[in-house]
XYZ file of C-alpha atoms in Angstrom:
192
model
C 12.782 11.923 16.106
C 15.824 12.403 13.967
C 18.656 10.093 12.880
C 21.948 11.068 11.311
C 22.513 7.761 9.532
C 20.748 4.505 8.653
C 22.097 2.488 11.612
C 20.799 5.093 14.021
C 17.502 5.202 12.141
C 17.082 1.397 12.342
C 17.636 1.498 16.094
C 15.202 4.408 16.578
C 12.516 2.818 14.416
C 12.789 -0.522 16.190
C 12.678 1.138 19.611
C 10.099 3.874 19.042
C 7.913 2.241 16.338
C 6.892 5.480 14.562
C 3.833 5.605 12.306
C 5.588 7.626 9.558
C 9.231 7.638 8.455
C 10.597 10.253 6.051
C 13.962 9.254 4.569
C 16.397 10.525 1.988
C 17.424 7.962 -0.620
C 21.135 8.767 -0.050
C 22.242 8.058 3.468
C 25.858 8.039 4.615
C 26.032 4.361 5.512
C 23.178 2.741 3.474
C 20.773 3.450 0.591
C 17.417 4.652 1.907
C 15.587 1.847 0.078
C 17.887 -0.701 1.728
C 16.956 0.798 5.084
C 13.259 0.403 4.297
C 13.815 -3.173 2.991
C 15.397 -4.086 6.366
C 12.498 -2.572 8.267
C 9.896 -4.220 6.000
C 11.208 -7.659 7.044
C 9.587 -7.020 10.494
C 7.203 -4.162 9.893
C 4.655 -3.896 7.061
C 2.627 -1.066 8.611
C 4.944 1.930 8.975
C 4.366 4.560 6.311
C 7.460 5.557 4.340
C 8.005 8.713 2.320
C 11.298 8.862 0.424
C 12.904 12.076 -0.720
C 15.381 11.882 -3.564
C 17.212 13.865 -6.155
C 16.977 10.808 -8.440
C 14.047 9.644 -10.558
C 15.717 6.610 -12.122
C 13.443 3.734 -13.149
C 15.409 1.324 -10.940
C 14.775 3.375 -7.806
C 11.127 3.867 -8.683
C 10.425 0.137 -9.268
C 12.226 -0.736 -6.075
C 10.141 1.851 -4.203
C 6.900 0.358 -5.522
C 7.880 -3.096 -4.256
C 8.552 -1.646 -0.776
C 5.081 -0.172 -0.486
C 6.096 3.435 -0.060
C 3.425 6.068 0.402
C 5.273 8.446 -1.897
C 8.632 8.818 -3.655
C 9.226 12.584 -3.958
C 11.808 14.303 -6.065
C 13.556 17.182 -4.342
C 12.953 20.009 -3.771
C 9.627 19.369 -2.023
C 7.321 22.210 -1.074
C 4.606 22.470 1.581
C 1.782 22.243 -0.955
C 3.095 18.838 -2.110
C 4.124 17.439 1.246
C 1.171 18.389 3.482
C -1.498 16.399 1.592
C 0.783 13.358 1.683
C 1.066 13.608 5.460
C -2.710 13.939 5.680
C -3.077 10.840 3.478
C -0.710 8.943 5.859
C -2.675 10.074 8.865
C -5.941 8.893 7.270
C -4.449 5.523 6.409
C -3.077 5.071 9.935
C -6.501 5.892 11.402
C -8.261 3.481 9.024
C -5.761 0.719 9.735
C -6.747 0.939 13.357
C -10.430 0.773 12.427
C -12.449 -2.073 10.989
C -14.141 0.230 8.467
C -12.332 1.488 5.380
C -13.823 4.178 3.186
C -13.417 3.018 -0.403
C -15.267 6.033 -1.779
C -17.600 8.737 -0.364
C -20.511 6.258 -0.638
C -18.826 2.897 -0.113
C -17.259 1.258 2.944
C -15.356 -1.960 3.408
C -15.908 -3.716 6.756
C -12.678 -5.646 7.281
C -13.823 -7.692 10.287
C -16.957 -8.997 8.560
C -15.663 -8.960 4.931
C -18.564 -6.785 3.806
C -18.817 -4.049 1.210
C -21.491 -1.514 2.166
C -23.095 0.966 -0.237
C -26.612 2.126 -1.283
C -28.043 0.411 1.785
C -26.629 -2.927 0.615
C -24.243 -5.189 2.465
C -22.401 -7.562 0.134
C -20.396 -10.418 1.562
C -16.895 -10.992 0.118
C -15.077 -14.298 -0.002
C -11.830 -14.534 1.931
C -9.767 -14.150 -1.233
C -11.874 -11.160 -2.396
C -11.528 -9.473 0.972
C -7.763 -10.169 1.163
C -7.291 -8.884 -2.428
C -9.318 -5.698 -1.856
C -7.489 -5.011 1.388
C -4.158 -5.495 -0.337
C -5.072 -3.104 -3.173
C -6.413 -0.497 -0.752
C -3.366 -0.665 1.550
C -0.997 -0.197 -1.383
C -2.872 2.606 -3.117
C -1.894 4.592 -5.138
C 0.815 2.068 -6.044
C 0.453 -0.897 -8.323
C 0.186 -4.272 -6.596
C 2.352 -6.693 -8.572
C 1.320 -10.309 -9.267
C 3.987 -11.631 -6.892
C 2.529 -9.510 -4.081
C -0.951 -10.851 -4.829
C 0.336 -14.458 -4.789
C 1.955 -13.948 -1.397
C -0.814 -11.947 0.334
C -3.921 -13.583 -1.091
C -3.052 -17.129 -2.185
C -0.201 -17.737 0.251
C 0.979 -21.369 -0.106
C -1.708 -22.148 -2.731
C -0.976 -21.573 -6.378
C -2.454 -18.496 -8.116
C -3.208 -19.115 -11.790
C -3.992 -16.391 -14.302
C -7.466 -17.837 -14.624
C -8.089 -17.886 -10.868
C -6.941 -14.268 -10.522
C -9.132 -13.112 -13.432
C -12.114 -14.941 -11.907
C -11.482 -13.334 -8.531
C -11.241 -9.846 -10.032
C -14.391 -10.338 -12.132
C -16.338 -11.514 -9.088
C -15.076 -8.685 -6.925
C -15.889 -6.024 -9.533
C -19.491 -7.227 -9.574
C -19.716 -6.599 -5.821
C -18.266 -3.101 -5.886
C -20.260 0.011 -6.798
C -18.022 0.609 -9.831
C -16.090 -1.811 -12.067
C -13.336 0.821 -12.366
C -12.387 0.530 -8.665
C -10.070 -2.380 -9.562
C -7.901 -1.645 -12.581
C -5.519 -3.997 -14.337
C -2.134 -2.779 -15.619
C -1.301 -5.402 -18.203
C 1.688 -7.614 -17.304
C 2.311 -5.583 -14.136
C -0.535 -6.058 -11.654
C -3.587 -4.261 -10.269
C -4.344 -0.924 -8.719
C -7.116 0.424 -6.525
C -8.918 3.330 -8.212
C -11.564 4.946 -5.960
């Protein structure tokens, strides 16, 4: 499907519900990130890839908050673009499955909140499972503290201490402590 402007794109996306949307940052009637922000109000699952001639910090930070798969600077070649499309396809497949491959030897069973590796099945708490799922779904992007508050704690209050305790406990249950990395004063990132 193809749209000539943001308004047309919004209508197409709402009607057709595509799995992947590729958008330029500069659209005739709206900024590409504004388009995605509008869509994200109703749809958290669609994969977005943004193409841009700009690499300004403001655009990049905005893109992280919107959960983009990739923010690519033009020109984009096949060797760069094809692996990103494959990554999107894999994520879409895994989102429709209850098993997520965290690494070649480790799986995360969403339905049962279990981490499976080395013939072990380790039960996760609800917060641990929600946090791990959030990190995985946002990889390779950083998950900011505000996102963690909303997705994991919801209406409850997340303190620095409670988050650190959660991360420490989760790291003990994963095959490697390095799978969950902290970026000081920014948030966390999943590192398979």
